[in-house]
Amino acid sequence: MKKQFVILFFCYFLFESNSYSQDSVTYKPNQIREFKLIPLPAIGSNPANGWLFGLAPSATWRMGTKETTHLSNLVGNFLYTTKKQWIFSSRSNVFLSEDKWVLVGDWRYFITSQPTFGLGASSPNVPEENPNQSGVYWGEQQMDYTWFRFYETVLKRISDSKFYIGAGYHLDKFSKITNFLNDEINPDFTFSHDFYNDQLGFDLEKYTLSGITLNAVMENRDVAVSPYEKNFALISYKINPEFLGSDQSSSTLLLDYRHYFNLNNQRKRHLLALWGYGNFLVSGNLPYMSLPSIGYDMFGRSGRGYAQGRFRGESMIYSEVEYRFPLQKEKDTFGGTLFFNASSFGSKMTQEKLMEKINAAYGIGLRVMINKENRTTISADYGFGRKGNSGFYLNINESF
């Protein structure tokens, strides 16, 4: 744990030195521009958490001129849920003056619970014995746990281009893990989580993943929280060595691409949005809750139509298309959306190959823009998945 605190301090020091270096005087705190804070009382909903209540402050600001610097944004959550969960998080994209540096943060502390269904894309809704693993549960199994996350990435712009390269430190600590069933089928069966971790030598109640990422980014969106046009791409290779605190050494590859096609130059809110996402275990082993899973992107927006964590495996491919449109002739206050997504998971332990099984979902949504200048939006969606899976999602800003 001492190693990880040293790394956290180093990340903080690096942030401070970038913010106040000699060639960065344009983004000192007293020159922050266009700062807007919306301290929203929060009411949200999704299948994994139920209804959420609390505060969800959203802030935007600019660290340079409008012509040369993107809007920075931060979204916080201080929430309690109807499933007796506590959720504290802060996620940010900070563009320094002239977009020369970008700081990406994802900090979380959850005292939470979640159903897990086993590995692969074929797991059923209700618990039963896994046909590929005798005596192991498959289907919905409840899990209580505590989760601490600290992700911070520093990216440097390449000349005057839209491309950035950089590195980050990523820490996930899961603890106090308890598995249970609401209606136990067979007391001698083993939970999917426990079977997987036991087979690969991980602790059943706590584990740590601590690593460094090497990142390449293309940031070409007009506004990151609610884009109207252009595109975004990310390649992130993560190395999780034991000497940084990981229980076992491993490496992963994350690919993320988003494109926004404007359909009407006079109504920028009328557009088609595309999202492609892949997450792959490259080497070594990951503990169960650190495996690629639906709904575990930075803002937890993938897989509408399914609960977070509904599908999980060593490899994951996800895609989504969303049609966004205004609901008023001249104003942009109200908008709507239609979406369709599909995902596939591979698992070595269950011998399921990637693309062997595809789970699709579709849905409809309403958008209410509460701040036109920075495009802060309340989004309400209802998604329908396969085999009776569905869910209502109430959030801040667009899904992607």
mmCIF file with all atom_site columns, N, CA and C in Angstrom, residues 253-282:
data_model
loop_
_atom_site.group_PDB
_atom_site.id
_atom_site.type_symbol
_atom_site.label_atom_id
_atom_site.label_alt_id
_atom_site.label_comp_id
_atom_site.label_asym_id
_atom_site.label_entity_id
_atom_site.label_seq_id
_atom_site.pdbx_PDB_ins_code
_atom_site.Cartn_x
_atom_site.Cartn_y
_atom_site.Cartn_z
_atom_site.occupancy
_atom_site.B_iso_or_equiv
_atom_site.pdbx_formal_charge
_atom_site.auth_seq_id
_atom_site.auth_comp_id
_atom_site.auth_asym_id
_atom_site.auth_atom_id
_atom_site.pdbx_PDB_model_num
ATOM 1  N N  . LEU A 1 253 ? -5.077  -4.247  -23.139 1.00 0.00 ? 253 LEU A N  1
ATOM 2  C CA . LEU A 1 253 ? -5.151  -3.276  -24.227 1.00 0.00 ? 253 LEU A CA 1
ATOM 3  C C  . LEU A 1 253 ? -6.582  -2.767  -24.338 1.00 0.00 ? 253 LEU A C  1
ATOM 4  N N  . LEU A 1 254 ? -6.732  -1.441  -24.338 1.00 0.00 ? 254 LEU A N  1
ATOM 5  C CA . LEU A 1 254 ? -8.043  -0.804  -24.463 1.00 0.00 ? 254 LEU A CA 1
ATOM 6  C C  . LEU A 1 254 ? -8.078  0.036   -25.726 1.00 0.00 ? 254 LEU A C  1
ATOM 7  N N  . LEU A 1 255 ? -9.126  -0.147  -26.548 1.00 0.00 ? 255 LEU A N  1
ATOM 8  C CA . LEU A 1 255 ? -9.332  0.619   -27.775 1.00 0.00 ? 255 LEU A CA 1
ATOM 9  C C  . LEU A 1 255 ? -10.703 1.293   -27.709 1.00 0.00 ? 255 LEU A C  1
ATOM 10 N N  . ASP A 1 256 ? -10.751 2.580   -28.051 1.00 0.00 ? 256 ASP A N  1
ATOM 11 C CA . ASP A 1 256 ? -12.011 3.330   -27.948 1.00 0.00 ? 256 ASP A CA 1
ATOM 12 C C  . ASP A 1 256 ? -12.066 4.322   -29.107 1.00 0.00 ? 256 ASP A C  1
ATOM 13 N N  . TYR A 1 257 ? -13.130 4.226   -29.931 1.00 0.00 ? 257 TYR A N  1
ATOM 14 C CA . TYR A 1 257 ? -13.286 5.170   -31.046 1.00 0.00 ? 257 TYR A CA 1
ATOM 15 C C  . TYR A 1 257 ? -14.731 5.643   -31.103 1.00 0.00 ? 257 TYR A C  1
ATOM 16 N N  . ARG A 1 258 ? -14.914 6.980   -31.288 1.00 0.00 ? 258 ARG A N  1
ATOM 17 C CA . ARG A 1 258 ? -16.247 7.581   -31.359 1.00 0.00 ? 258 ARG A CA 1
ATOM 18 C C  . ARG A 1 258 ? -16.278 8.580   -32.509 1.00 0.00 ? 258 ARG A C  1
ATOM 19 N N  . HIS A 1 259 ? -17.377 8.544   -33.281 1.00 0.00 ? 259 HIS A N  1
ATOM 20 C CA . HIS A 1 259 ? -17.498 9.444   -34.436 1.00 0.00 ? 259 HIS A CA 1
ATOM 21 C C  . HIS A 1 259 ? -18.906 10.029  -34.450 1.00 0.00 ? 259 HIS A C  1
ATOM 22 N N  . TYR A 1 260 ? -18.959 11.335  -34.790 1.00 0.00 ? 260 TYR A N  1
ATOM 23 C CA . TYR A 1 260 ? -20.227 12.068  -34.764 1.00 0.00 ? 260 TYR A CA 1
ATOM 24 C C  . TYR A 1 260 ? -20.470 12.701  -36.130 1.00 0.00 ? 260 TYR A C  1
ATOM 25 N N  . PHE A 1 261 ? -21.531 12.243  -36.798 1.00 0.00 ? 261 PHE A N  1
ATOM 26 C CA . PHE A 1 261 ? -21.874 12.730  -38.127 1.00 0.00 ? 261 PHE A CA 1
ATOM 27 C C  . PHE A 1 261 ? -23.025 13.721  -38.014 1.00 0.00 ? 261 PHE A C  1
ATOM 28 N N  . ASN A 1 262 ? -22.743 14.986  -38.318 1.00 0.00 ? 262 ASN A N  1
ATOM 29 C CA . ASN A 1 262 ? -23.785 15.996  -38.279 1.00 0.00 ? 262 ASN A CA 1
ATOM 30 C C  . ASN A 1 262 ? -24.701 15.838  -39.481 1.00 0.00 ? 262 ASN A C  1
ATOM 31 N N  . LEU A 1 263 ? -26.020 15.826  -39.253 1.00 0.00 ? 263 LEU A N  1
ATOM 32 C CA . LEU A 1 263 ? -26.996 15.593  -40.316 1.00 0.00 ? 263 LEU A CA 1
ATOM 33 C C  . LEU A 1 263 ? -27.680 16.862  -40.795 1.00 0.00 ? 263 LEU A C  1
ATOM 34 N N  . ASN A 1 264 ? -27.423 17.986  -40.118 1.00 0.00 ? 264 ASN A N  1
ATOM 35 C CA . ASN A 1 264 ? -28.052 19.250  -40.504 1.00 0.00 ? 264 ASN A CA 1
ATOM 36 C C  . ASN A 1 264 ? -27.179 20.399  -40.006 1.00 0.00 ? 264 ASN A C  1
ATOM 37 N N  . ASN A 1 265 ? -26.568 21.136  -40.901 1.00 0.00 ? 265 ASN A N  1
ATOM 38 C CA . ASN A 1 265 ? -25.662 22.216  -40.515 1.00 0.00 ? 265 ASN A CA 1
ATOM 39 C C  . ASN A 1 265 ? -26.369 23.326  -39.742 1.00 0.00 ? 265 ASN A C  1
ATOM 40 N N  . GLN A 1 266 ? -27.685 23.491  -39.949 1.00 0.00 ? 266 GLN A N  1
ATOM 41 C CA . GLN A 1 266 ? -28.434 24.514  -39.236 1.00 0.00 ? 266 GLN A CA 1
ATOM 42 C C  . GLN A 1 266 ? -28.887 24.025  -37.851 1.00 0.00 ? 266 GLN A C  1
ATOM 43 N N  . ARG A 1 267 ? -28.974 22.718  -37.669 1.00 0.00 ? 267 ARG A N  1
ATOM 44 C CA . ARG A 1 267 ? -29.368 22.145  -36.369 1.00 0.00 ? 267 ARG A CA 1
ATOM 45 C C  . ARG A 1 267 ? -28.308 21.129  -35.960 1.00 0.00 ? 267 ARG A C  1
ATOM 46 N N  . LYS A 1 268 ? -27.280 21.614  -35.287 1.00 0.00 ? 268 LYS A N  1
ATOM 47 C CA . LYS A 1 268 ? -26.150 20.768  -34.929 1.00 0.00 ? 268 LYS A CA 1
ATOM 48 C C  . LYS A 1 268 ? -26.536 19.605  -34.025 1.00 0.00 ? 268 LYS A C  1
ATOM 49 N N  . ARG A 1 269 ? -27.673 19.747  -33.361 1.00 0.00 ? 269 ARG A N  1
ATOM 50 C CA . ARG A 1 269 ? -28.092 18.688  -32.442 1.00 0.00 ? 269 ARG A CA 1
ATOM 51 C C  . ARG A 1 269 ? -28.683 17.486  -33.185 1.00 0.00 ? 269 ARG A C  1
ATOM 52 N N  . HIS A 1 270 ? -28.835 17.604  -34.466 1.00 0.00 ? 270 HIS A N  1
ATOM 53 C CA . HIS A 1 270 ? -29.369 16.525  -35.298 1.00 0.00 ? 270 HIS A CA 1
ATOM 54 C C  . HIS A 1 270 ? -28.188 15.736  -35.851 1.00 0.00 ? 270 HIS A C  1
ATOM 55 N N  . LEU A 1 271 ? -27.906 14.552  -35.289 1.00 0.00 ? 271 LEU A N  1
ATOM 56 C CA . LEU A 1 271 ? -26.662 13.857  -35.649 1.00 0.00 ? 271 LEU A CA 1
ATOM 57 C C  . LEU A 1 271 ? -26.773 12.355  -35.438 1.00 0.00 ? 271 LEU A C  1
ATOM 58 N N  . LEU A 1 272 ? -25.780 11.662  -35.971 1.00 0.00 ? 272 LEU A N  1
ATOM 59 C CA . LEU A 1 272 ? -25.633 10.224  -35.801 1.00 0.00 ? 272 LEU A CA 1
ATOM 60 C C  . LEU A 1 272 ? -24.310 9.982   -35.079 1.00 0.00 ? 272 LEU A C  1
ATOM 61 N N  . ALA A 1 273 ? -24.356 9.277   -33.955 1.00 0.00 ? 273 ALA A N  1
ATOM 62 C CA . ALA A 1 273 ? -23.162 9.011   -33.154 1.00 0.00 ? 273 ALA A CA 1
ATOM 63 C C  . ALA A 1 273 ? -22.837 7.522   -33.186 1.00 0.00 ? 273 ALA A C  1
ATOM 64 N N  . LEU A 1 274 ? -21.544 7.207   -33.399 1.00 0.00 ? 274 LEU A N  1
ATOM 65 C CA . LEU A 1 274 ? -21.078 5.825   -33.451 1.00 0.00 ? 274 LEU A CA 1
ATOM 66 C C  . LEU A 1 274 ? -19.995 5.611   -32.395 1.00 0.00 ? 274 LEU A C  1
ATOM 67 N N  . TRP A 1 275 ? -20.001 4.426   -31.767 1.00 0.00 ? 275 TRP A N  1
ATOM 68 C CA . TRP A 1 275 ? -19.030 4.117   -30.716 1.00 0.00 ? 275 TRP A CA 1
ATOM 69 C C  . TRP A 1 275 ? -18.554 2.676   -30.888 1.00 0.00 ? 275 TRP A C  1
ATOM 70 N N  . GLY A 1 276 ? -17.231 2.507   -30.949 1.00 0.00 ? 276 GLY A N  1
ATOM 71 C CA . GLY A 1 276 ? -16.618 1.186   -30.951 1.00 0.00 ? 276 GLY A CA 1
ATOM 72 C C  . GLY A 1 276 ? -15.645 1.071   -29.792 1.00 0.00 ? 276 GLY A C  1
ATOM 73 N N  . TYR A 1 277 ? -15.684 -0.066  -29.060 1.00 0.00 ? 277 TYR A N  1
ATOM 74 C CA . TYR A 1 277 ? -14.923 -0.190  -27.821 1.00 0.00 ? 277 TYR A CA 1
ATOM 75 C C  . TYR A 1 277 ? -14.425 -1.629  -27.692 1.00 0.00 ? 277 TYR A C  1
ATOM 76 N N  . GLY A 1 278 ? -13.153 -1.792  -27.375 1.00 0.00 ? 278 GLY A N  1
ATOM 77 C CA . GLY A 1 278 ? -12.598 -3.126  -27.164 1.00 0.00 ? 278 GLY A CA 1
ATOM 78 C C  . GLY A 1 278 ? -11.671 -3.136  -25.961 1.00 0.00 ? 278 GLY A C  1
ATOM 79 N N  . ASN A 1 279 ? -11.715 -4.191  -25.176 1.00 0.00 ? 279 ASN A N  1
ATOM 80 C CA . ASN A 1 279 ? -10.867 -4.321  -23.989 1.00 0.00 ? 279 ASN A CA 1
ATOM 81 C C  . ASN A 1 279 ? -10.384 -5.762  -23.926 1.00 0.00 ? 279 ASN A C  1
ATOM 82 N N  . PHE A 1 280 ? -9.056  -5.953  -23.868 1.00 0.00 ? 280 PHE A N  1
ATOM 83 C CA . PHE A 1 280 ? -8.496  -7.287  -24.044 1.00 0.00 ? 280 PHE A CA 1
ATOM 84 C C  . PHE A 1 280 ? -7.389  -7.556  -23.021 1.00 0.00 ? 280 PHE A C  1
ATOM 85 N N  . LEU A 1 281 ? -7.414  -8.737  -22.411 1.00 0.00 ? 281 LEU A N  1
ATOM 86 C CA . LEU A 1 281 ? -6.311  -9.204  -21.589 1.00 0.00 ? 281 LEU A CA 1
ATOM 87 C C  . LEU A 1 281 ? -5.206  -9.686  -22.523 1.00 0.00 ? 281 LEU A C  1
ATOM 88 N N  . VAL A 1 282 ? -4.018  -9.109  -22.406 1.00 0.00 ? 282 VAL A N  1
ATOM 89 C CA . VAL A 1 282 ? -2.904  -9.439  -23.296 1.00 0.00 ? 282 VAL A CA 1
ATOM 90 C C  . VAL A 1 282 ? -1.994  -10.489 -22.680 1.00 0.00 ? 282 VAL A C  1
#
